[in-house]
Coordinates of C-alpha atoms and ligand atoms in Angstrom, one line a residue:
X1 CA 41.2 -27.4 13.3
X2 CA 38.2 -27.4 11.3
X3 CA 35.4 -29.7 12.6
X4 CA 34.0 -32.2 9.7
X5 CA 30.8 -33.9 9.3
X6 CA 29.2 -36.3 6.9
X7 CA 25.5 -35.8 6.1
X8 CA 24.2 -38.9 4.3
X9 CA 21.6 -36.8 2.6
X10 CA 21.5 -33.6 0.8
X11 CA 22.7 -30.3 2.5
X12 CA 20.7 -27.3 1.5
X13 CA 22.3 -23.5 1.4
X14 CA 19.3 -21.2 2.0
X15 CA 16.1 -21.8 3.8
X16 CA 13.2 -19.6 1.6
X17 CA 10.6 -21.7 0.3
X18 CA 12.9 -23.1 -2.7
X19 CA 14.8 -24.5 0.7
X20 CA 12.5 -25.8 2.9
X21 CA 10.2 -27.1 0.1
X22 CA 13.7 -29.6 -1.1
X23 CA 13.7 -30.3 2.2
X24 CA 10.6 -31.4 2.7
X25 CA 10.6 -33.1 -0.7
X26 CA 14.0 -34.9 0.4
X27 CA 12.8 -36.3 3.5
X28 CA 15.9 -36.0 5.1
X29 CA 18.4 -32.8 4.9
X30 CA 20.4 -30.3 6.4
X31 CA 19.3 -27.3 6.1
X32 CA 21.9 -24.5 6.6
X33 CA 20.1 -21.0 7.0
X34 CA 22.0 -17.6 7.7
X35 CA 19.8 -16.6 10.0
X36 CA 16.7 -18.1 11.6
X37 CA 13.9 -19.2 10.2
X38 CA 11.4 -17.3 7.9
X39 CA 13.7 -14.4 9.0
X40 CA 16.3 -12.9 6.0
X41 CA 14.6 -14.7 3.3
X42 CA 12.6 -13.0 -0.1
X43 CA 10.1 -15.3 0.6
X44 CA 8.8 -14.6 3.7
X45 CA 8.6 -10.7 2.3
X46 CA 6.7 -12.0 -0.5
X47 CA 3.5 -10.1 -0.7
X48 CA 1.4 -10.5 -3.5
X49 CA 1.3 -14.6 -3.5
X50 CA 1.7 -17.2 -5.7
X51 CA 0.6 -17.2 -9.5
X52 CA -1.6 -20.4 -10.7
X53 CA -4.9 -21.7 -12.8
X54 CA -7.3 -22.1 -10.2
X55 CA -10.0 -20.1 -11.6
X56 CA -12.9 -22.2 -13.4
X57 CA -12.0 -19.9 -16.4
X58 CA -8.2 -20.2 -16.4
X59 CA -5.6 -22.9 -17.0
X60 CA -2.1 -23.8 -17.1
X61 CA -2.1 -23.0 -21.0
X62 CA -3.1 -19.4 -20.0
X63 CA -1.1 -19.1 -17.7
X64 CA 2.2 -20.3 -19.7
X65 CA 1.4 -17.9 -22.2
X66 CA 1.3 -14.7 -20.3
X67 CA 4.5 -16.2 -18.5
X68 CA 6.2 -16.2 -21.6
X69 CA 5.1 -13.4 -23.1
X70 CA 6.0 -11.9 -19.8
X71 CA 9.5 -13.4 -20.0
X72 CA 10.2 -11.5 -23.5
X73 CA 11.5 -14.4 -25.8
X74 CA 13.9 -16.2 -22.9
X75 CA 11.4 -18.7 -21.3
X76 CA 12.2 -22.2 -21.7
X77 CA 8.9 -23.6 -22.9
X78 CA 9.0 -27.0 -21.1
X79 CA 9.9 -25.5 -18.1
X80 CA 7.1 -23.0 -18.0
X81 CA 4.9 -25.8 -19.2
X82 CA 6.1 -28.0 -16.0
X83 CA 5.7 -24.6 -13.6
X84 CA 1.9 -23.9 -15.0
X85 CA 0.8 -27.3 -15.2
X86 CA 2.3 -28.0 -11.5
X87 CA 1.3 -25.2 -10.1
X88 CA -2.5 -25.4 -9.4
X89 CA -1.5 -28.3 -7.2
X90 CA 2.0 -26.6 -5.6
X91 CA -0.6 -24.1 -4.2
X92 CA -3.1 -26.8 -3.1
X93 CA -0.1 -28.8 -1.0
X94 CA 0.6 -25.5 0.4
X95 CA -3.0 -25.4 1.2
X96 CA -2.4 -28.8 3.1
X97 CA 0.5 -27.9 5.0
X98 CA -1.6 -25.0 6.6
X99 CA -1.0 -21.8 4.8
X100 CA -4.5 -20.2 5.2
X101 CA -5.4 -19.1 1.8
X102 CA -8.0 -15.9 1.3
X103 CA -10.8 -18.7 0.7
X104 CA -14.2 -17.2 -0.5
X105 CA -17.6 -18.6 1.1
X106 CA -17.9 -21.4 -0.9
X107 CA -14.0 -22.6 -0.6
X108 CA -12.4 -21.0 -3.4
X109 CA -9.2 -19.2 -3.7
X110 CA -9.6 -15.2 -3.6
X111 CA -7.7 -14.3 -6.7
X112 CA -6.0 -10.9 -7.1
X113 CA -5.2 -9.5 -10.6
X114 CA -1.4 -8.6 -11.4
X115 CA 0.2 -6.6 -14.3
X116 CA 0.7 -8.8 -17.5
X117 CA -2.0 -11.7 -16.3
X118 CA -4.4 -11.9 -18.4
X119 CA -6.5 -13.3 -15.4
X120 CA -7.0 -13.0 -11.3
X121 CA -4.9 -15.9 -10.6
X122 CA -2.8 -14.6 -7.8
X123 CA -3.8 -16.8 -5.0
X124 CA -3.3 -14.6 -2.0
X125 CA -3.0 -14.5 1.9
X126 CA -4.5 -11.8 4.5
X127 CA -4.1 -9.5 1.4
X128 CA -0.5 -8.4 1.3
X129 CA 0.8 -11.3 3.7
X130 CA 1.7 -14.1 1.5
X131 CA 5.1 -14.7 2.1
X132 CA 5.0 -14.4 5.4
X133 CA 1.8 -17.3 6.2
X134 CA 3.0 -20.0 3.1
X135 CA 6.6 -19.8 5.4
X136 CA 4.8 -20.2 8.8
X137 CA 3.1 -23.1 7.6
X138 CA 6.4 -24.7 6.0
X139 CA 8.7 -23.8 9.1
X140 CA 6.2 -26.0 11.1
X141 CA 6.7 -28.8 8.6
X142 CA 9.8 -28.6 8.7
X143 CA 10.3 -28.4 12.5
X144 CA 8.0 -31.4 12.4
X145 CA 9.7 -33.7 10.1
X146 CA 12.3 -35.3 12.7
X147 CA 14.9 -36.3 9.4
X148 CA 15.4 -32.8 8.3
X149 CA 18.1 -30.9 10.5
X150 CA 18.1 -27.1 10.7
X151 CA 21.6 -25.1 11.7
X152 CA 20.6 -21.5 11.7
X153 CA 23.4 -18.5 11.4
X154 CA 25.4 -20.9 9.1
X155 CA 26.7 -19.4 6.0
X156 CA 28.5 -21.4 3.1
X157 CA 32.0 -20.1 2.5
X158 CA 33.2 -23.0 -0.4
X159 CA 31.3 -25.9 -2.6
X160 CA 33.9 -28.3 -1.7
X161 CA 35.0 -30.5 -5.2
X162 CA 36.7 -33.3 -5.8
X163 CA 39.5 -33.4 -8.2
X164 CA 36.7 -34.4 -11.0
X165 CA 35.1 -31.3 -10.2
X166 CA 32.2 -33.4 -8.3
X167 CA 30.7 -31.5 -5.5
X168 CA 30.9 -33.4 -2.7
X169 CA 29.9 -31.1 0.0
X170 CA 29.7 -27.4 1.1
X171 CA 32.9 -25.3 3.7
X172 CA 29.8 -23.6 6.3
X173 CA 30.5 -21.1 8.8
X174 CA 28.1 -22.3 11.6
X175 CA 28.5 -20.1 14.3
X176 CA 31.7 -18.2 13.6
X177 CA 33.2 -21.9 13.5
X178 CA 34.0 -23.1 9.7
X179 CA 33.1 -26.7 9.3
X180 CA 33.5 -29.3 6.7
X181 CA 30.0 -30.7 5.7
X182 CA 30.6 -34.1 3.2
X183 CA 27.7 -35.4 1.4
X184 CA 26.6 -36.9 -1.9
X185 CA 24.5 -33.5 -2.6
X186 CA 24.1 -29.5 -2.3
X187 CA 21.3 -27.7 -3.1
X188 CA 21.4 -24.4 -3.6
X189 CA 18.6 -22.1 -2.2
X190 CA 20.3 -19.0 -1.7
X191 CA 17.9 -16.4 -3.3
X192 CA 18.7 -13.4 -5.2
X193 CA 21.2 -10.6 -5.8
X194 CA 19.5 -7.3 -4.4
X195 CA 21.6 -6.9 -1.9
X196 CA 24.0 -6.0 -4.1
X197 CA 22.0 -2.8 -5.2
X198 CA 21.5 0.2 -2.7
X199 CA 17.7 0.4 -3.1
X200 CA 16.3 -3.4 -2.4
X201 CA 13.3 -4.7 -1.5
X202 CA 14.7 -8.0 -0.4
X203 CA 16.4 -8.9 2.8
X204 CA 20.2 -7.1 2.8
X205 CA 22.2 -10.5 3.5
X206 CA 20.8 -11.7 0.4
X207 CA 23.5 -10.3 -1.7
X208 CA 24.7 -13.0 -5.1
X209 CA 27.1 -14.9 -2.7
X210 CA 25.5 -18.1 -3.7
X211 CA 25.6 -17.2 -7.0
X212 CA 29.2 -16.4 -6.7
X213 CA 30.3 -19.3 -4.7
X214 CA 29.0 -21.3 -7.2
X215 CA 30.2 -19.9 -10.4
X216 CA 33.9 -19.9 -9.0
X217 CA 33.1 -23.3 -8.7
X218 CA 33.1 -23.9 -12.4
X219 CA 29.1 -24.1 -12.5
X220 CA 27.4 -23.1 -15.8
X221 CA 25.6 -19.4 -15.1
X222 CA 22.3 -18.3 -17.0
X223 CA 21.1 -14.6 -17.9
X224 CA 22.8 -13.3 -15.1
X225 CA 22.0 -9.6 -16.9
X226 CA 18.6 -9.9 -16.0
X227 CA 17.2 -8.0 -12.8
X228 CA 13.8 -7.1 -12.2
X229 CA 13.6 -3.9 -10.6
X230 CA 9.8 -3.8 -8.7
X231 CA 8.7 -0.4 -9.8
X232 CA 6.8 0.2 -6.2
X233 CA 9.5 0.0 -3.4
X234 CA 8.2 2.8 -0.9
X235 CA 10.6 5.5 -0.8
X236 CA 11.3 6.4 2.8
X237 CA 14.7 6.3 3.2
X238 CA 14.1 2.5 4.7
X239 CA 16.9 -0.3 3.1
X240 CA 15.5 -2.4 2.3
X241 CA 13.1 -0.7 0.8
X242 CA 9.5 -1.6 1.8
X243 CA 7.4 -3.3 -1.1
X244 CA 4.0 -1.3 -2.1
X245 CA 2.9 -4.5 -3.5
X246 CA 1.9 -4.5 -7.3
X247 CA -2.2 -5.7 -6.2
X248 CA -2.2 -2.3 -5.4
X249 CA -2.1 -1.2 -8.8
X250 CA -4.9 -4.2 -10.2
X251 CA -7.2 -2.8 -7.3
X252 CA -6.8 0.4 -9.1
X253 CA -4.2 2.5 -7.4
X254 CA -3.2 5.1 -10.0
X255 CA 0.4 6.3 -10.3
X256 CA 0.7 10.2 -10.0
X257 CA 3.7 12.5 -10.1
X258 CA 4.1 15.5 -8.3
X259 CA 1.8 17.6 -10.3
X260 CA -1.0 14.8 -9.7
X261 CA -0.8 13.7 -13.1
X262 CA -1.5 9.9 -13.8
X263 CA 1.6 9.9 -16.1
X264 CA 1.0 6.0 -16.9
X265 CA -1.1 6.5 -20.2
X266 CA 2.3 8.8 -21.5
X267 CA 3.9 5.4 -21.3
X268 CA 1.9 2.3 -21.9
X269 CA -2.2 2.1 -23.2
X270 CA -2.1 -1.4 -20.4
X271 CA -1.1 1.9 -17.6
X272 CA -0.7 0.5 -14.4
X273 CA -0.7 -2.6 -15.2
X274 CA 2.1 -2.3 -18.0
X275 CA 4.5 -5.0 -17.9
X276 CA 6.8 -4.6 -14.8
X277 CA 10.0 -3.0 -16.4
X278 CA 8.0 -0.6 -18.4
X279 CA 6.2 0.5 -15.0
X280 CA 9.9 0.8 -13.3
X281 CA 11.3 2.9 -16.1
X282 CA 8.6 5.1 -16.5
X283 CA 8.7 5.8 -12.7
X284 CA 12.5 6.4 -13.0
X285 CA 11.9 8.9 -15.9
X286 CA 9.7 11.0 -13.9
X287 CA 11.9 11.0 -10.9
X288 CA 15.1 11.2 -13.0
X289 CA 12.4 14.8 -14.6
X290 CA 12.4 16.0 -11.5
X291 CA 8.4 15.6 -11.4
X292 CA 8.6 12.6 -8.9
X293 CA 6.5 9.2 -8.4
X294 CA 3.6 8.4 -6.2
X295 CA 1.0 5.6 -5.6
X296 CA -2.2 6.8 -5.0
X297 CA -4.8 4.5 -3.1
X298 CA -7.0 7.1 -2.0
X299 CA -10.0 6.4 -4.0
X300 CA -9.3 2.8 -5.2
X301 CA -9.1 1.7 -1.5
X302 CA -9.4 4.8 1.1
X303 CA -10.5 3.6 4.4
X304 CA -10.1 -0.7 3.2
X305 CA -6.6 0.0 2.9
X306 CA -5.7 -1.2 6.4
X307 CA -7.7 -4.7 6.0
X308 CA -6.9 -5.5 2.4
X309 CA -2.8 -4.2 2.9
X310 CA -1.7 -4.6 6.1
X311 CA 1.7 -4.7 6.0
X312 CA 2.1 -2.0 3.1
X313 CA -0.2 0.2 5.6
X314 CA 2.0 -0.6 8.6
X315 CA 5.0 0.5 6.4
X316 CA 3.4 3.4 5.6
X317 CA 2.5 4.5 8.5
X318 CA 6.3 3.7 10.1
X319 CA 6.9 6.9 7.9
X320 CA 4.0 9.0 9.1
X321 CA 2.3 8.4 5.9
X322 CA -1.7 7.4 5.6
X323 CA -2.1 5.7 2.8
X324 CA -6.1 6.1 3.1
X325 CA -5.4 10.3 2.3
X326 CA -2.1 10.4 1.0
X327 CA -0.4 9.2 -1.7
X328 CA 2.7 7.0 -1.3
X329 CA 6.1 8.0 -2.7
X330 CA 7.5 4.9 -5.0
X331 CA 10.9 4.5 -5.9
X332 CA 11.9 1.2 -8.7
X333 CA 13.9 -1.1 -6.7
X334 CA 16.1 -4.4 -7.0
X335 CA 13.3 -7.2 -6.0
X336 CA 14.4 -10.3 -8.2
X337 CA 16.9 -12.1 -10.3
X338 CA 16.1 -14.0 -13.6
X339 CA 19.4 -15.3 -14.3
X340 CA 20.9 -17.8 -12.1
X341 CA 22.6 -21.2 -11.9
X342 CA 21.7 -22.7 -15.1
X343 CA 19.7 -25.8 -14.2
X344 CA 17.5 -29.0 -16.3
X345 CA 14.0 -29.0 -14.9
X346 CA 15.2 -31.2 -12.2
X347 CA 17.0 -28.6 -10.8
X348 CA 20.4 -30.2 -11.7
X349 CA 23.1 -27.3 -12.2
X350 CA 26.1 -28.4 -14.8
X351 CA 28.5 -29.3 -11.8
X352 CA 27.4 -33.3 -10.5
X353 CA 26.6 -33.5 -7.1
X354 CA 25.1 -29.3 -7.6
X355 CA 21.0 -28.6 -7.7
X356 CA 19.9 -25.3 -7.1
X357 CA 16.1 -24.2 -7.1
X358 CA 14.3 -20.6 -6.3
X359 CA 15.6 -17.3 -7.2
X360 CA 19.8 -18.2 -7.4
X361 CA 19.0 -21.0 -10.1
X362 CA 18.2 -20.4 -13.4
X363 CA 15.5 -23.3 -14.6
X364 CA 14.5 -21.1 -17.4
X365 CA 10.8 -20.3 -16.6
X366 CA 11.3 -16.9 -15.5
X367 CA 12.8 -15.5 -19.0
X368 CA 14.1 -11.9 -19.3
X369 CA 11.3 -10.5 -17.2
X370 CA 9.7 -12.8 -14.1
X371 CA 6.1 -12.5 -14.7
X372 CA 4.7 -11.3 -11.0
X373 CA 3.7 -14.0 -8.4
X374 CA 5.5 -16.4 -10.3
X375 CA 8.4 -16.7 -7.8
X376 CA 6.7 -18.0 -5.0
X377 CA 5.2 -20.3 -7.5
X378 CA 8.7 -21.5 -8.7
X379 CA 9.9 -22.3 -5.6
X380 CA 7.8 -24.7 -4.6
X381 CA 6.9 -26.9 -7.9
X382 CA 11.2 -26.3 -8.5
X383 CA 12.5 -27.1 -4.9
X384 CA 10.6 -29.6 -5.1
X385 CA 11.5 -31.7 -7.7
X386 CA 15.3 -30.5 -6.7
X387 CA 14.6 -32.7 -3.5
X388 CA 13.7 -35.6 -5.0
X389 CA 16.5 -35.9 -7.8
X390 CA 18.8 -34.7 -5.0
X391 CA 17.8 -37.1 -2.1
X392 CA 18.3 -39.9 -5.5
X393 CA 21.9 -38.6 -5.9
X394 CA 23.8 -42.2 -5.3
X395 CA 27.6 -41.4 -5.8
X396 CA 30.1 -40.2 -2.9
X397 CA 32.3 -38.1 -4.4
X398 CA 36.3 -38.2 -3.2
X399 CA 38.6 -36.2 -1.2
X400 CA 37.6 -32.3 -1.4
X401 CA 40.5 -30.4 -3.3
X402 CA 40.5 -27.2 -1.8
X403 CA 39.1 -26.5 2.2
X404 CA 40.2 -22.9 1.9
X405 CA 37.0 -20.5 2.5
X406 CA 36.4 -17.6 0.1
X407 CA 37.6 -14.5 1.0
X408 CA 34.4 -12.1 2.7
X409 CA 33.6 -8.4 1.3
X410 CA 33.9 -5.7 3.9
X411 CA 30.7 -3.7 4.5
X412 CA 31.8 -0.7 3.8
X413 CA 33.0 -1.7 0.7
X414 CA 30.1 -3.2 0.1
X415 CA 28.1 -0.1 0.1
X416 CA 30.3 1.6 -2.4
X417 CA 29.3 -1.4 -5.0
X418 CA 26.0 -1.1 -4.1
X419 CA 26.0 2.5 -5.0
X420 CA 27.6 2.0 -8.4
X421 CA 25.5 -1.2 -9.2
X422 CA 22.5 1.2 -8.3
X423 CA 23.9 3.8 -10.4
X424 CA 25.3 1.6 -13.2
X425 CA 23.7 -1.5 -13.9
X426 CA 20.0 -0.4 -12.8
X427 CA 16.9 0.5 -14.6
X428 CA 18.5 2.4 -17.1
X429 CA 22.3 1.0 -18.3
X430 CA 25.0 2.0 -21.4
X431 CA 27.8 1.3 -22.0
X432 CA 30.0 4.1 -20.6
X433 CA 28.1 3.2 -16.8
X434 CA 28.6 -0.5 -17.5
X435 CA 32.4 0.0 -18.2
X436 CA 32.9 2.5 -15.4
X437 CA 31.8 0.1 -12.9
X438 CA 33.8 -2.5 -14.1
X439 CA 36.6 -0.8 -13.9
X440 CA 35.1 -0.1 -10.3
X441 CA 35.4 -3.9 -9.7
X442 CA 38.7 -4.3 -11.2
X443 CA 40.2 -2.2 -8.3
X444 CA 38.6 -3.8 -6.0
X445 CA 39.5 -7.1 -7.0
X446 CA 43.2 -7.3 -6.3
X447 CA 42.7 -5.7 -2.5
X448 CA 39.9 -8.8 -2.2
X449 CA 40.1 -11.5 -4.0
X450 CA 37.4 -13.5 -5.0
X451 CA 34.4 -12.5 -2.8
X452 CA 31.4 -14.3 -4.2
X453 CA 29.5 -10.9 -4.0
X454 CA 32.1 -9.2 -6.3
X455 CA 32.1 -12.2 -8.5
X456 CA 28.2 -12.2 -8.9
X457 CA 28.4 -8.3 -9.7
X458 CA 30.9 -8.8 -12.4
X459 CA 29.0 -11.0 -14.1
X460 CA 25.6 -9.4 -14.1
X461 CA 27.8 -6.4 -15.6
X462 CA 30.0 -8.5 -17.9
X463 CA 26.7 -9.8 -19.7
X464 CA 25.0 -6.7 -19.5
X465 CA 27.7 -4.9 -21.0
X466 CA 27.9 -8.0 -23.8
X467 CA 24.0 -8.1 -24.4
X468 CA 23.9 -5.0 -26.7
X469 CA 20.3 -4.9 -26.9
X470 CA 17.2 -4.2 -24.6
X471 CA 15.0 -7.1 -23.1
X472 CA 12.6 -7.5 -20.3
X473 CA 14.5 -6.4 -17.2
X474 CA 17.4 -5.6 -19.4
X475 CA 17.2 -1.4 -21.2
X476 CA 20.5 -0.5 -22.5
X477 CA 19.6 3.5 -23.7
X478 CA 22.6 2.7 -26.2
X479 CA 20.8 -0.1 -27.6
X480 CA 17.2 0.7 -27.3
X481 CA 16.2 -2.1 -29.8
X482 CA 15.6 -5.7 -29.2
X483 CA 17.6 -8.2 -31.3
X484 CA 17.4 -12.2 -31.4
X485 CA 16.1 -13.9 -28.6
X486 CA 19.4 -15.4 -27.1
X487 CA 19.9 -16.7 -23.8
X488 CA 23.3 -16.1 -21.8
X489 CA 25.6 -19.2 -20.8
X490 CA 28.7 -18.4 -19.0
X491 CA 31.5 -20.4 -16.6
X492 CA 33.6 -18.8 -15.1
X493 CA 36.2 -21.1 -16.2
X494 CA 35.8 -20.7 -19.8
X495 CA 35.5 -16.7 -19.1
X496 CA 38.0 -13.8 -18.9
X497 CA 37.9 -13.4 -14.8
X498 CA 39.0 -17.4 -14.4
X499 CA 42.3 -15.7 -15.3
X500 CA 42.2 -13.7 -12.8
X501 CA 40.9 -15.6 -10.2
X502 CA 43.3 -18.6 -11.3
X503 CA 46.2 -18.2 -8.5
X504 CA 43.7 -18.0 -6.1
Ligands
SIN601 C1 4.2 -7.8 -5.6 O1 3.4 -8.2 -4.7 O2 4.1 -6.8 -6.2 C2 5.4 -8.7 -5.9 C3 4.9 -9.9 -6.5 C4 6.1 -10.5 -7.2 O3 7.1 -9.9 -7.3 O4 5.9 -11.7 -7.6

């Protein structure tokens, strides 16, 4: 019999920053993690930091406007208003909470330049470590805060609704044990979809099941097309994929081929510091040529390399490889999602009862193209203010329809779709790829069901295959173009796979 539970406060799927920082915000919350904390999250891998006007010569305006330009016609305005405006003070609270900042003597922020800012505003932590220190300090809040509850290796397997569609509480798997967790709130906080691609640089388990669960739930989806592939991963054979973080490039690093040509200026006059889906298609041509993709640090860092990037030198190094002398083979990978779970800028999704902040929702700052060090940045100022309004949420929903969980995806089958979403819906797409895979999916559907993982893959190629254009993180070599700025808006309910996930 399954166990139930009623949690008089919200219950949050995921435990990255988006997570912890509702949780925070919420005062009291369960927190339902898949593994434990700062483990298996994007943001504890983040390394470059988070994005925001603390310079004496910057501000929020700035910012906003490389964010949108960045975001190639998609941003929501407001929201990126709310993010660059916020933000300053998002990495201040952080501050607060303990995560130790590179300060310079006099107190200031060290601030490291990224592709497409138009300033150093990438607040930054023991160089490459970011992630990793900001989710220290916000673990130990958390741990502190007596109100918040924490059940790691829980996994959701069903939003449970009420007949109105309300959700009124989330089907976990806590310990290979499904229980029934009732409460006037979810938040979702599940992260991104890389783990559906073979070449990742975020943590495996984080694979568009969130995303999926969610959508067969009836909940509005946003630009789920658009995937930012980080043009750096390191390529040794390692999934995920190791990040060679994009400071490398605004210290200087120069990207070579085989030949030791800096092949950059072929592409883009900005080089290295192109925009972030020119940089990953350029790296792909040259592999794709034959000629091969390299980072090279040797001059721009040389023997500081170890100090200023610790953990892209301890990667390196795991693969024989010294990044002082050598250069680093670079490979784009899968590293974030822009679309998501379509949300207002209080996090609220289209389903009552639903919020979702961080990489799964879509709040429409992030566009068709995340501008770099803006997810950190998101997270907090987002997850935020998807607390409060949640931990506000008055009405107890009724009796949940449906306690059935969703069926799972077997792992070896899930390494055949990530192959073909790798192959397919990558860097580079067309039509004839897009439709192949879907055909790919279609077989696979009626062995398994609705497995959120195959659901969130069928949309990111269902809207790829419908956006016949080129955007941001979006290049169709079919449609080379770009054409109106229009956003994608999709429920599963009003499209063609509700029929065949109807029976279910
Ligand atoms: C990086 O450090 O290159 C990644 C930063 C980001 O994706 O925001």
């Amino acid at each position: 019999m399954t166990e139930r539970v009623n949690f008089d406060g919200p219950v949050i799927l995921g435990a990255g920053l988006a997570g912890l920082t509702a949780a925070l915000a919420a005062g009291k919350a369960l927190v339902l993690s898949p593994t434990p904390l700062a483990t298996g999250c994007s943001s504890a891998w983040a390394q470059g930091g988070m994005a925001a006007a603390l310079a004496a010569d910057d501000t929020p305006a700035l910012h906003a406007a490389d964010t949108i330009a960045a975001g190639a016609g998609l941003c929501d305005p407001n929201a990126v208003a709310l993010l660059t405006t916020e933000g300053p003070q998002a990495v201040r609270d952080l501050a607060a909470l303990g995560a130790p900042f590179d300060r310079k003597a006099g107190g200031d922020f060290v601030l490291s330049l990224e592709a497409a800012h138009a300033k150093a505003r990438v607040a930054r932590v023991g160089g490459d470590g970011a992630g990793a220190a900001i989710m220290a300090a916000v673990v130990a809040a958390v741990r502190a805060t007596p109100t918040i509850e924490v059940r790691e290796t829980a996994r959701a397997r069903r939003l449970l609704q009420d007949k109105t569609g309300r959700v009124v509480g989330v089907l976990a798997e806590i310990d290979g044990a499904l229980v029934e967790i009732r409460s006037h709130s979810v938040i979702l906080a599940t992260g991104g979809v890389g783990g559906l691609y073979a070449v990742t640089t975020t943590p495996a388990q984080v694979r568009g099941e969130g995303l999926g669960l969610t959508a067969l739930a009836g909940a509005t989806i946003a630009d789920p097309e658009f995937v930012q592939f980080h043009p750096t991963a390191i390529d040794i054979g390692r999934d995920p994929a190791p990040l060679a973080t994009e400071a490398l490039r605004g210290e200087g690093s120069i990207l070579r081929n085989t030949d030791g040509k800096a092949f950059m200026a072929d592409y883009h006059p900005a080089k290295e510091l192109a925009p972030r889906d020119v940089v990953a298609r350029a790296i792909h041509a040259e592999r794709a040529a034959g000629r091969g993709a390299f980072l090279d640090a040797t001059t721009a860092l040389g023997a500081h390399f170890p100090h200023e990037f610790p953990a892209v030198f301890e990667a390196c190094q795991s693969a024989g490889i010294d990044p002082r002398r050598e250069m680093i083979p670079v490979v784009p990978a899968v590293h974030y999602h822009m679309g998501g779970v379509a949300t207002d800028l209080d996090g609220r999704a289209s389903l009552p009862g639903l919020y979702a902040a961080g990489e799964c929702a879509s709040t429409g700052v992030q566009g068709a193209n995340r501008l770099a060090s803006n997810s950190l940045l998101e997270a907090a100022v987002f997850g935020a203010r998807a607390g409060h309004a949640a931990a506000a949420e008055g009405v107890q929903g009724g009796e949940p329809v449906s306690l059935e969980p969703l069926p799972d995806l077997p792992v070896a089958t899930l390494q055949v779709l990530r192959k073909a979403m790798s192959r397919d819906a990558g860097v580079i797409r067309d039509e004839a790829g897009l439709t192949r895979l879907l055909a790919q999916i279609d077989a696979l559907e009626p062995a398994y069901g609705p497995c959120p993982p195959l659901v969130a893959a069928r949309l990111i190629i269902d809207a790829a295959l419908a956006r016949r254009e080129s955007r941001g993180g979006h290049y169709r070599s079919d449609f080379p173009a770009t054409a109106q700025p229009v956003r994608t808006f999709v429920t599963l309910t009003s499209a063609d796979a509700a029929v065949r996930y109807a029976a279910e």
